[in-house]
Short mmCIF file of C-alpha atoms in Angstrom, two decimals:
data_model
loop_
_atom_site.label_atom_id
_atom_site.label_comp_id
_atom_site.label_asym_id
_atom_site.label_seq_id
_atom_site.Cartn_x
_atom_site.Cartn_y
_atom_site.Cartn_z
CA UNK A 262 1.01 -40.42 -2.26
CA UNK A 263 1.43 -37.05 -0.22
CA UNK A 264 -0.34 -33.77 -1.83
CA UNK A 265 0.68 -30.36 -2.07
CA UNK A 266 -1.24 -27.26 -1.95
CA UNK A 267 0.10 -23.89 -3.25
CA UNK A 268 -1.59 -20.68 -2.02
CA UNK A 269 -0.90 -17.32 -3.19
CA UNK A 270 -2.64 -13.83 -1.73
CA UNK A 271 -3.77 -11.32 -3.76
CA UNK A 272 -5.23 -7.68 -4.16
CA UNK A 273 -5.09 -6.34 -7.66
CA UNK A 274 -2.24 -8.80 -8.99
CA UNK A 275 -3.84 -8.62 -12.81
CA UNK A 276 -0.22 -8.33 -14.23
CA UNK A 277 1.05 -11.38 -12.31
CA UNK A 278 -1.51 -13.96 -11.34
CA UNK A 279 -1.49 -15.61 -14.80
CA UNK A 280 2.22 -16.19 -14.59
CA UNK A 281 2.17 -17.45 -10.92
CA UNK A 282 -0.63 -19.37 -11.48
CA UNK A 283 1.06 -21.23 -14.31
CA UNK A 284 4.59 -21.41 -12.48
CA UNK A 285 2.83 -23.02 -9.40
CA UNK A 286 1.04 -25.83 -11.30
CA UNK A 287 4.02 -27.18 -12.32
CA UNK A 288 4.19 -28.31 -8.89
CA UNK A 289 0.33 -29.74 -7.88
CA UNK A 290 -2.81 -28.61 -9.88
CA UNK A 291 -4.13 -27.86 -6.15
CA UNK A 292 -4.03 -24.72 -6.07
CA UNK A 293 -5.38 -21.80 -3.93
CA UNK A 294 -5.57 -17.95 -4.52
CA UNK A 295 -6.82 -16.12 -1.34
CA UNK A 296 -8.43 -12.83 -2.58
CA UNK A 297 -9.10 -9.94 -0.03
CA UNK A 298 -11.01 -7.35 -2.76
CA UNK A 299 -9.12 -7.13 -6.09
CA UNK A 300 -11.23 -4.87 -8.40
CA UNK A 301 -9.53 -5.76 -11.27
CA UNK A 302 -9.26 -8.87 -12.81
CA UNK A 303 -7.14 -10.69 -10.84
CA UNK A 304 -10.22 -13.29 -9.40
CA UNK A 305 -11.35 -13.78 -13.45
CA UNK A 306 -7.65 -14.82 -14.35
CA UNK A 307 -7.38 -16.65 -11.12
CA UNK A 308 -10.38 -18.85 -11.97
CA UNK A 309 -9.58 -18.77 -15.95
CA UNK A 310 -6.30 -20.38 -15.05
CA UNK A 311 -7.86 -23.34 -13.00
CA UNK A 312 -7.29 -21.51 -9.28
CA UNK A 313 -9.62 -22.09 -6.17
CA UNK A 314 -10.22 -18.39 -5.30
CA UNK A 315 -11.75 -17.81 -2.02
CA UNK A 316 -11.77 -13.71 -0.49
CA UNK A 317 -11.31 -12.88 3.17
CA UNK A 318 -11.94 -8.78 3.85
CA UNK A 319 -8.59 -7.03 4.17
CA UNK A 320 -8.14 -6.36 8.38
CA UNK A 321 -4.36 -5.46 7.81
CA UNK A 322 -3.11 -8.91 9.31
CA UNK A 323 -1.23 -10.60 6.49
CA UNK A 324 -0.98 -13.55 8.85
CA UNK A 325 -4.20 -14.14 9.53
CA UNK A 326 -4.53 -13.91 5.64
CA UNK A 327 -2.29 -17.10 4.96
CA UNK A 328 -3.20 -18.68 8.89
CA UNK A 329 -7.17 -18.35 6.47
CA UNK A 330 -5.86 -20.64 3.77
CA UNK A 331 -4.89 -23.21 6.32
CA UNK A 332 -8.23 -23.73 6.97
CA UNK A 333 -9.37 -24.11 3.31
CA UNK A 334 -6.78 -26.62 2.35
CA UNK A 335 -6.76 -30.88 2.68
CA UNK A 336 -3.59 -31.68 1.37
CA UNK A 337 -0.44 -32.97 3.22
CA UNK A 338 1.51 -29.65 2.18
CA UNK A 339 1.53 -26.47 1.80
CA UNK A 340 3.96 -23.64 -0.23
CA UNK A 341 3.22 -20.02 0.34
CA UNK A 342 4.16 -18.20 -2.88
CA UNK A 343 3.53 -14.48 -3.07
CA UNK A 344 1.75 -13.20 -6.48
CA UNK A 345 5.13 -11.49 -7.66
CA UNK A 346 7.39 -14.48 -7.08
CA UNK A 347 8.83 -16.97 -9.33
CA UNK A 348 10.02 -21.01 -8.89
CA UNK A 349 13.23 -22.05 -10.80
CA UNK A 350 12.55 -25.42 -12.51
CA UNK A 351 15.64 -26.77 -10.07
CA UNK A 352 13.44 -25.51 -7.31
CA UNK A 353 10.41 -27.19 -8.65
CA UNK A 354 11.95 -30.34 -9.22
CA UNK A 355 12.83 -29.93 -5.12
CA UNK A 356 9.80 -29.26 -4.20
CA UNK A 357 7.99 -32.63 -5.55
CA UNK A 358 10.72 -34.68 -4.72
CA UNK A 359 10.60 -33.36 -0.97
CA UNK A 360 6.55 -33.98 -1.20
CA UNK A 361 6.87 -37.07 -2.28
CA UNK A 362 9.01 -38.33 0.03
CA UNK A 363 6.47 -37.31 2.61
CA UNK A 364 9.28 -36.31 5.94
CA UNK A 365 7.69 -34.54 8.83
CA UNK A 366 10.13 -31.31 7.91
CA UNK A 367 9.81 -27.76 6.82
CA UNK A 368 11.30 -26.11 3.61
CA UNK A 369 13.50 -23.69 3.33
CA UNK A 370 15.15 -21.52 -0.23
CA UNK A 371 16.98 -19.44 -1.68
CA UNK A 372 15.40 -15.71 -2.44
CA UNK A 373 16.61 -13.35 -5.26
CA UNK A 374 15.21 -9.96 -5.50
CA UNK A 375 14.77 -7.81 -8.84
CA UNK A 376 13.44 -4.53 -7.94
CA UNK A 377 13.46 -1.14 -10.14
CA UNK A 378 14.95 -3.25 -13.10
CA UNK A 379 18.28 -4.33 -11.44
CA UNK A 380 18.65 -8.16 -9.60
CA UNK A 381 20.36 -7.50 -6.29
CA UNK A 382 23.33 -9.05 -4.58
CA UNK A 383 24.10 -6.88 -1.71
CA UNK A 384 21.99 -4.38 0.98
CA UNK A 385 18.72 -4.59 2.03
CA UNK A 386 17.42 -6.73 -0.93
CA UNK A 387 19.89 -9.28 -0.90
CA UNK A 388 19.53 -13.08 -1.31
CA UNK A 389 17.82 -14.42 1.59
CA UNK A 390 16.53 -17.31 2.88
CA UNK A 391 12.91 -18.05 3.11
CA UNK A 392 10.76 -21.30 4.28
CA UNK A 393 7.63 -21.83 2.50
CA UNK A 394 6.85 -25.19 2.68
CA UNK A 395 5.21 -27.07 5.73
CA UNK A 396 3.53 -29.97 6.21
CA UNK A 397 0.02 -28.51 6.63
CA UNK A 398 -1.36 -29.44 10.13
CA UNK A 399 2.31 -28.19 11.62
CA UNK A 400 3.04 -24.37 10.72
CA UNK A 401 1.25 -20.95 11.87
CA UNK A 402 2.12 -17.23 10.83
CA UNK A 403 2.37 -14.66 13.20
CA UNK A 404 2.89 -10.68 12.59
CA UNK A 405 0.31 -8.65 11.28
CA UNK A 406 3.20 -7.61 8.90
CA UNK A 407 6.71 -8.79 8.04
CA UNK A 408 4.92 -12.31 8.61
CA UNK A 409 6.87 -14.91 9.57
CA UNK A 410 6.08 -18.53 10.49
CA UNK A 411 5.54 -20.90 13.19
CA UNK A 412 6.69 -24.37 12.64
CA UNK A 413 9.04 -26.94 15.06
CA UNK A 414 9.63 -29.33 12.38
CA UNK A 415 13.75 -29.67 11.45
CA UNK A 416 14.40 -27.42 8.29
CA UNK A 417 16.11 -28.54 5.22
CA UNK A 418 17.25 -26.37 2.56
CA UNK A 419 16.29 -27.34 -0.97
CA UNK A 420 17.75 -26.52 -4.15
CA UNK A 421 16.88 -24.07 -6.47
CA UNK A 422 15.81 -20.40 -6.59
CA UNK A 423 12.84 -18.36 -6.01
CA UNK A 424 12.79 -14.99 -7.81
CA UNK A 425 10.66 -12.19 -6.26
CA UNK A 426 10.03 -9.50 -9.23
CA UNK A 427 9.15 -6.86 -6.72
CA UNK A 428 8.82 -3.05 -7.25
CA UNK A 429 8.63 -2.12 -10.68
CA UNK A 430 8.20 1.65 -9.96
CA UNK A 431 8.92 4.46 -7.59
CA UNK A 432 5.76 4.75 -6.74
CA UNK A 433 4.84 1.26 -5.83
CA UNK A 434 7.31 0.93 -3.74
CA UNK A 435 6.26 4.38 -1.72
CA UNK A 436 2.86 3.06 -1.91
CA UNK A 437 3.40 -0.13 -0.05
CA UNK A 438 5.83 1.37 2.61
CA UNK A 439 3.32 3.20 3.15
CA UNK A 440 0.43 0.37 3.74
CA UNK A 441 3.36 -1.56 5.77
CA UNK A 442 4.60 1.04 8.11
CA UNK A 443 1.60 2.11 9.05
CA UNK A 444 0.43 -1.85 9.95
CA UNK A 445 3.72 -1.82 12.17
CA UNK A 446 2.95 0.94 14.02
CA UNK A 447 -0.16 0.25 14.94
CA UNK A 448 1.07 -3.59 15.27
CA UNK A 449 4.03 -2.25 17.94
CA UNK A 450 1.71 0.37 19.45
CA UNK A 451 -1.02 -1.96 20.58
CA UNK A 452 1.86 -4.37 21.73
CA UNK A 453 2.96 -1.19 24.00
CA UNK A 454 5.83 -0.78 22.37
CA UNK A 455 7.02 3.04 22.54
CA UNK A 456 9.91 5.60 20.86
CA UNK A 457 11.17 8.85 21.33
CA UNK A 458 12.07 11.40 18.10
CA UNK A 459 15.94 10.89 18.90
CA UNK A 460 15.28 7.04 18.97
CA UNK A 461 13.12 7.30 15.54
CA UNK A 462 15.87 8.93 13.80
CA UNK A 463 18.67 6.61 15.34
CA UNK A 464 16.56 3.58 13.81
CA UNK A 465 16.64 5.16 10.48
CA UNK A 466 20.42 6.01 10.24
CA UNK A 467 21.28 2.37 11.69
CA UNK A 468 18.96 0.96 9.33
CA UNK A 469 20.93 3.16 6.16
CA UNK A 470 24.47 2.11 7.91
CA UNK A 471 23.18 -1.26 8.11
CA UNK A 472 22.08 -2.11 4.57
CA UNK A 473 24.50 0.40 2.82
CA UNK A 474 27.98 -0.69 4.81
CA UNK A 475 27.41 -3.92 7.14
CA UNK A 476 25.26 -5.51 4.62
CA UNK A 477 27.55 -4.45 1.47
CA UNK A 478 24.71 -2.56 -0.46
CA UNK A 479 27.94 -0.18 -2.03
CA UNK A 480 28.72 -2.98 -3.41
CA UNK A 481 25.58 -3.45 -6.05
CA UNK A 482 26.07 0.24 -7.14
CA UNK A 483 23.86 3.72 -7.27
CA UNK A 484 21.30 1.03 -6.93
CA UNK A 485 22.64 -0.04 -3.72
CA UNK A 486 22.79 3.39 -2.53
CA UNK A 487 19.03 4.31 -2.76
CA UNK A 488 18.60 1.19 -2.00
CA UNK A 489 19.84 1.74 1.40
CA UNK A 490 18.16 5.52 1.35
CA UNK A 491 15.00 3.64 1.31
CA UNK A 492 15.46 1.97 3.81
CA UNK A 493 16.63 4.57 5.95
CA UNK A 494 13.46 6.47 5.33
CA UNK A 495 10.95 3.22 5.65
CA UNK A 496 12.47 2.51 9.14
CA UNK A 497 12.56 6.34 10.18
CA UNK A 498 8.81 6.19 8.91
CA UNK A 499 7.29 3.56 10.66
CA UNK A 500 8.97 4.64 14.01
CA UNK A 501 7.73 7.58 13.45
CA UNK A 502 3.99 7.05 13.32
CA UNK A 503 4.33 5.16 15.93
CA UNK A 504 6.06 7.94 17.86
CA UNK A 505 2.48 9.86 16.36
CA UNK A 506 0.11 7.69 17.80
CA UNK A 507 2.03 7.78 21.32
CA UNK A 508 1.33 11.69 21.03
CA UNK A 509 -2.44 10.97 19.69
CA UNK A 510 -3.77 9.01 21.93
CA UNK A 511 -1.22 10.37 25.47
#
């Protein structure tokens, strides 16, 4: 019988861990929380609720975070589930029955995104597709941020919904662009990429035109619209710090 393992990063995810926890163990009992400093309770729930914890220090690579739980794991699978993220029972159902029929394939699902109260349909947050499951030995993540994985397997798509409950404030959200931006740039920098102040503002009204017209956000709304204005200020951001550390370090 082929085994799953579900692992799930944290840092200070008090107000979701319980619920994740108990959503992934309707899939395996294996499974693994990988902790990188949470001083609040997160790593008490995590344990209350039957988790492995393990920590790794925070270096800014969320890759190397989830390429860390690789090493940790025995089982035949693996699902990557993020703390704020939720499995539809159709999905779960998919998700053993593609286990347990053991196929040398990777996983792929559909992703629906509720941020600032409202579930999207349109823009940047739209429905996407995301693969999260791999057969353990064959998948590796690469990107210090934006992660993305590695994996030559054929992809099927399973049934069923994940449902990220993502930014629940202003504030968050500014909070983690600003973590994220700042790992790209110094990401793209190092990889010698380089951008000019006309370029860094041409990135930023693409990436508004982009989620607001080509990718329908009007459709979903005022929340569509700042939506999209986030988006053209997240992408003008993070080209523009690395336009910064071009000048810092000329």
């Amino acid at each position: 019988m082929k085994t799953l393992s579900v692992v799930i990063l944290t840092k200070n995810e008090e107000k979701n861990i319980v619920e994740v926890i108990n959503n992934a163990q309707k899939c395996t009992d294996n499974i693994l929380v990988v902790d990188s400093g949470s001083t609040d309770k997160t790593v008490f729930l995590a344990n209350e609720c039957g988790a492995e914890v393990v920590f790794r220090k925070w270096d800014n690579d969320f890759a190397a975070q989830r390429n860390f739980a690789l090493a940790k794991i025995k089982t035949d699978y693996v699902l990557y589930l993020d703390a704020d993220e939720r499995m539809s029972l159709e999905l779960i159902e998919s998700v053993k029955n593609a286990v347990a029929k053991g196929e040398a394939k990777q996983y792929s699902f559909m992703r629906k995104i509720e941020a600032f109260g409202f579930e999207y349909n349109h823009g940047i947050f739209a429905p996407d597709e995301v693969t999260r499951l791999f057969p353990r030995t064959e998948v590796k993540w690469e990107h210090k941020v934006h992660e993305r994985p590695v994996c030559h397997l054929p992809k099927q798509k399973l049934s069923g919904t994940l449902m990220h409950y993502t930014y629940d404030s202003w504030q968050q959200w500014l909070n983690k662009a600003g973590q994220y931006t700042s790992i790209w740039a110094e990401d793209s920098f190092n990889k010698g990429k380089r951008v000019g102040k006309s370029a860094a503002l041409t990135h930023g009204f693409y990436g508004f035109i982009r989620a607001y017209f080509l990718q329908l956000g009007f459709l979903d709304g005022w929340a569509g619209l700042y939506s999209s204005l986030q988006h053209f200020f997240y992408t003008l951001l993070k080209y523009w710090k690395l336009y910064e550390l071009q000048q810092k370090n000329k």
